[in-house]
Tab-separated table of C-alpha atoms in Angstrom:
chain	number	residue	atom	x	y	z
A	24	ALA	CA	32.501	83.099	-21.250
A	25	GLN	CA	30.061	84.972	-19.103
A	26	LYS	CA	29.458	84.175	-15.376
A	27	VAL	CA	26.704	85.513	-13.079
A	28	THR	CA	26.800	85.181	-9.260
A	29	GLN	CA	23.881	85.771	-7.002
A	30	ALA	CA	25.193	85.316	-3.550
A	31	GLN	CA	21.929	85.517	-1.791
A	32	THR	CA	20.122	82.230	-1.696
A	33	GLU	CA	17.025	83.387	0.196
A	34	ILE	CA	15.746	86.684	1.368
A	35	SER	CA	12.557	86.850	3.767
A	36	VAL	CA	10.707	90.036	4.088
A	37	VAL	CA	7.473	91.314	5.568
A	38	GLU	CA	4.979	92.855	3.109
A	39	LYS	CA	5.679	96.501	2.330
A	40	GLU	CA	9.406	96.134	2.928
A	41	ASP	CA	11.874	96.841	0.105
A	42	VAL	CA	14.017	94.058	-1.132
A	43	THR	CA	17.190	94.386	-3.041
A	44	LEU	CA	18.660	91.487	-5.026
A	45	ASP	CA	22.376	91.412	-5.703
A	46	CYS	CA	23.934	90.343	-8.935
A	47	VAL	CA	27.567	90.331	-9.957
A	48	TYR	CA	28.625	89.524	-13.537
A	49	GLU	CA	31.808	88.562	-15.377
A	50	THR	CA	32.448	89.029	-18.929
A	51	ARG	CA	35.202	89.737	-21.452
A	52	ASP	CA	32.757	91.079	-24.002
A	53	THR	CA	32.472	94.875	-24.553
A	54	THR	CA	28.927	94.545	-25.549
A	55	TYR	CA	26.610	92.386	-23.447
A	56	TYR	CA	23.153	92.487	-22.002
A	57	LEU	CA	21.888	91.868	-18.528
A	58	PHE	CA	18.469	90.621	-17.486
A	59	TRP	CA	16.285	89.816	-14.492
A	60	TYR	CA	13.671	86.959	-14.726
A	61	LYS	CA	11.120	86.026	-12.239
A	62	GLN	CA	10.121	82.371	-11.528
A	63	PRO	CA	7.004	82.212	-9.500
A	64	PRO	CA	5.971	78.939	-7.771
A	65	SER	CA	3.969	77.958	-10.926
A	66	GLY	CA	7.430	77.522	-12.654
A	67	GLU	CA	7.486	79.838	-15.683
A	68	LEU	CA	10.193	82.215	-16.413
A	69	VAL	CA	8.891	85.764	-16.752
A	70	PHE	CA	11.018	88.550	-18.191
A	71	LEU	CA	11.377	91.565	-16.013
A	72	ILE	CA	14.002	94.018	-17.105
A	73	ARG	CA	16.934	94.380	-19.377
A	74	ARG	CA	19.985	96.500	-19.484
A	75	ASN	CA	22.560	96.999	-22.268
A	76	SER	CA	26.118	97.411	-21.518
A	77	PHE	CA	26.335	100.746	-23.129
A	78	ASP	CA	23.535	102.262	-21.196
A	79	GLU	CA	24.252	102.681	-17.487
A	80	GLN	CA	21.203	104.835	-16.803
A	81	ASN	CA	19.245	103.429	-13.868
A	82	GLU	CA	15.430	103.480	-14.004
A	83	ILE	CA	12.414	102.855	-12.152
A	84	SER	CA	9.468	100.983	-13.447
A	85	GLY	CA	6.631	100.755	-11.070
A	86	ARG	CA	7.774	98.995	-7.946
A	87	TYR	CA	10.875	97.733	-9.728
A	88	SER	CA	14.236	99.532	-10.037
A	89	TRP	CA	17.756	98.542	-10.857
A	90	ASN	CA	21.229	99.804	-10.370
A	91	PHE	CA	23.665	98.910	-13.122
A	92	GLN	CA	27.341	99.859	-12.276
A	93	LYS	CA	29.938	98.728	-14.677
A	94	SER	CA	32.746	99.772	-12.306
A	95	THR	CA	31.692	97.059	-9.886
A	96	SER	CA	30.126	94.694	-12.485
A	97	SER	CA	26.829	94.824	-10.568
A	98	PHE	CA	23.415	94.769	-11.702
A	99	ASN	CA	21.192	94.947	-8.595
A	100	PHE	CA	17.506	94.788	-8.502
A	101	THR	CA	15.056	96.302	-6.019
A	102	ILE	CA	11.409	95.702	-5.332
A	103	THR	CA	9.906	98.467	-3.489
A	104	ALA	CA	6.955	97.947	-1.047
A	105	SER	CA	6.969	94.195	-1.578
A	106	GLN	CA	3.835	92.172	-1.881
A	107	VAL	CA	3.014	88.627	-1.330
A	108	VAL	CA	2.624	88.016	-5.033
A	109	ASP	CA	6.442	88.989	-5.386
A	110	SER	CA	7.239	85.726	-3.691
A	111	ALA	CA	9.330	83.830	-6.363
A	112	VAL	CA	12.810	82.915	-7.377
A	113	TYR	CA	14.596	85.820	-9.118
A	114	PHE	CA	17.254	85.101	-11.677
A	115	CYS	CA	19.913	87.474	-12.952
A	116	ALA	CA	21.220	86.524	-16.412
A	117	SER	CA	23.680	87.850	-19.020
A	118	THR	CA	24.390	87.304	-22.652
A	119	ASP	CA	26.598	88.557	-25.395
A	120	SER	CA	25.180	89.789	-28.584
A	121	TRP	CA	24.366	86.381	-30.086
A	122	GLY	CA	24.312	83.793	-27.745
A	123	LYS	CA	22.860	81.762	-24.759
A	124	LEU	CA	21.765	83.342	-21.593
A	125	GLN	CA	23.978	82.621	-18.633
A	126	PHE	CA	21.861	82.504	-15.493
A	127	GLY	CA	22.882	82.913	-11.852
A	128	ALA	CA	21.783	80.562	-9.104
A	129	GLY	CA	18.786	82.477	-8.312
A	130	THR	CA	17.468	84.254	-5.037
A	131	GLN	CA	14.386	82.927	-3.437
A	132	VAL	CA	12.266	85.876	-2.161
A	133	VAL	CA	9.652	85.135	0.444
A	134	VAL	CA	7.197	87.795	1.331
A	135	THR	CA	5.018	87.317	4.252
A	136	PRO	CA	1.923	89.244	5.173
B	8	GLU	CA	0.569	89.702	-26.617
B	9	PRO	CA	2.170	86.691	-28.467
B	10	GLU	CA	3.406	83.850	-26.242
B	11	VAL	CA	5.580	80.820	-26.580
B	12	THR	CA	3.789	77.783	-25.929
B	13	GLN	CA	5.040	74.224	-25.048
B	14	THR	CA	3.501	70.817	-25.044
B	15	PRO	CA	3.194	68.665	-23.009
B	16	SER	CA	3.147	70.432	-19.806
B	17	HIS	CA	4.157	67.261	-17.995
B	18	GLN	CA	5.679	64.146	-19.441
B	19	VAL	CA	6.226	60.989	-17.512
B	20	THR	CA	8.463	58.294	-19.212
B	21	GLN	CA	10.342	55.134	-18.440
B	22	MET	CA	14.071	55.226	-18.690
B	23	GLY	CA	15.399	54.307	-22.006
B	24	GLN	CA	12.272	55.715	-23.869
B	25	GLU	CA	12.343	58.346	-26.390
B	26	VAL	CA	10.619	61.650	-25.814
B	27	ILE	CA	9.855	64.706	-27.956
B	28	LEU	CA	9.145	68.085	-26.341
B	29	ARG	CA	7.443	70.579	-28.451
B	30	CYS	CA	7.480	74.354	-28.674
B	31	VAL	CA	5.538	76.822	-30.739
B	32	PRO	CA	7.515	80.011	-30.889
B	33	ILE	CA	6.370	83.467	-31.369
B	34	SER	CA	5.957	83.939	-35.159
B	35	ASN	CA	8.691	85.876	-36.910
B	36	HIS	CA	11.084	85.115	-34.104
B	37	LEU	CA	14.300	83.798	-35.603
B	38	TYR	CA	16.436	82.568	-32.753
B	39	PHE	CA	15.434	79.430	-30.764
B	40	TYR	CA	16.804	77.921	-27.590
B	41	TRP	CA	16.310	75.139	-25.160
B	42	TYR	CA	17.264	75.295	-21.645
B	43	ARG	CA	16.705	72.840	-18.732
B	44	GLN	CA	16.260	73.377	-14.858
B	45	ILE	CA	16.801	70.454	-12.700
B	46	LEU	CA	14.629	70.783	-9.577
B	47	GLY	CA	15.926	73.413	-7.310
B	48	GLN	CA	18.776	74.401	-9.484
B	49	LYS	CA	19.625	77.113	-11.835
B	50	VAL	CA	18.581	77.371	-15.512
B	51	GLU	CA	21.175	75.809	-17.890
B	52	PHE	CA	21.583	76.284	-21.496
B	53	LEU	CA	21.227	73.308	-23.856
B	54	VAL	CA	21.203	74.473	-27.361
B	55	SER	CA	20.669	77.351	-29.751
B	56	PHE	CA	19.171	77.109	-33.215
B	57	TYR	CA	19.160	79.750	-35.981
B	58	ASN	CA	18.638	79.545	-39.729
B	59	ASN	CA	17.727	75.895	-39.452
B	60	GLU	CA	20.788	74.787	-37.811
B	61	ILE	CA	22.468	74.509	-34.412
B	62	SER	CA	24.481	77.576	-33.675
B	63	GLU	CA	25.798	76.582	-30.308
B	64	LYS	CA	25.373	73.623	-27.835
B	65	SER	CA	26.402	72.915	-24.256
B	66	GLU	CA	28.276	69.936	-22.908
B	67	ILE	CA	24.866	68.706	-21.747
B	68	PHE	CA	23.660	68.421	-25.277
B	69	ASP	CA	25.126	65.123	-26.181
B	70	ASP	CA	24.255	62.596	-28.938
B	71	GLN	CA	21.125	61.767	-27.115
B	72	PHE	CA	19.597	65.074	-27.794
B	73	SER	CA	18.483	66.443	-31.165
B	74	VAL	CA	16.416	69.535	-32.277
B	75	GLU	CA	14.598	70.436	-35.402
B	76	ARG	CA	11.865	72.497	-36.853
B	77	PRO	CA	9.962	69.798	-38.644
B	78	ASP	CA	7.323	72.191	-40.294
B	79	GLY	CA	9.018	75.377	-40.096
B	80	SER	CA	6.926	76.529	-37.134
B	81	ASN	CA	7.175	73.994	-34.342
B	82	PHE	CA	10.553	73.518	-32.611
B	83	THR	CA	11.211	70.257	-30.970
B	84	LEU	CA	13.630	68.749	-28.667
B	85	LYS	CA	14.089	64.950	-28.808
B	86	ILE	CA	15.903	62.821	-26.239
B	87	ARG	CA	16.528	59.419	-27.770
B	88	SER	CA	17.024	57.224	-24.652
B	89	THR	CA	16.193	59.076	-21.485
B	90	LYS	CA	18.003	58.660	-18.257
B	91	LEU	CA	16.964	59.240	-14.735
B	92	GLU	CA	19.065	62.378	-14.672
B	93	ASP	CA	17.187	63.889	-17.621
B	94	SER	CA	14.348	64.570	-15.153
B	95	ALA	CA	14.008	68.382	-15.179
B	96	MET	CA	11.920	71.276	-16.440
B	97	TYR	CA	12.703	72.067	-20.081
B	98	PHE	CA	12.107	75.532	-21.325
B	99	CYS	CA	11.898	76.670	-24.807
B	100	ALA	CA	12.784	80.308	-25.602
B	101	ASN	CA	13.085	82.487	-28.643
B	102	LYS	CA	13.858	86.022	-29.715
B	103	LEU	CA	13.125	88.159	-32.837
B	104	GLY	CA	16.697	89.427	-33.595
B	105	SER	CA	20.153	88.721	-32.345
B	106	THR	CA	20.156	91.488	-29.656
B	107	ASP	CA	16.668	91.037	-28.538
B	108	THR	CA	15.302	89.698	-25.333
B	109	GLN	CA	14.575	85.910	-25.108
B	110	TYR	CA	10.955	85.035	-24.110
B	111	PHE	CA	10.302	81.678	-22.438
B	112	GLY	CA	7.629	79.176	-22.762
B	113	PRO	CA	5.853	77.797	-19.634
B	114	GLY	CA	8.142	74.698	-19.696
B	115	THR	CA	7.633	70.856	-19.864
B	116	ARG	CA	8.254	69.005	-16.775
B	117	LEU	CA	9.970	65.733	-17.729
B	118	THR	CA	9.925	62.816	-15.113
B	119	VAL	CA	12.033	59.786	-15.927
B	120	LEU	CA	11.089	56.668	-13.886
């Protein structure tokens, strides 16, 4: 069974600050997939990024970057130069090759002008 | 870009009534899921559906719940006799292949009075 832990319940920042969201996962699978989804106040779930267990290369996509470290079972996500529109709940999730997404509890990000 | 759609966006029902939540998946996607999110809580897996049958279900998905693809395109979730605790946002998700990313619909907010 997979488990995802997001220890941060809420993070408040002022616009243009960077914000890093922590995610720790547990799995016994050798192949697995990790995701970040964003849930803005409107309620939908928006896919942001995905990482496969066999690819530890970290990347930057616009203002988003992520740090995947198998040694610590962490998949952290950073928003650079935050904007008010980044205010949302961010969910980390994992899955094995076939099945359901296992979500963390989510981290509320509040960006104030 | 193709999207998952869900109807209705909001459903209000009386306890004990049957409700059917509908999802129109992205065409050619083969894997279908229902999740629910009680207000303020994390997203929870309900059921996965592949090749016209349930492939996995959670403890939440008891005999009061059922899923089907009545016309080969729409994907429905039926709750036979709603309870107060069924009040939640219900999300449909689907993916093209077994290792692909799940994309979510906008959700149906179910309120049971």
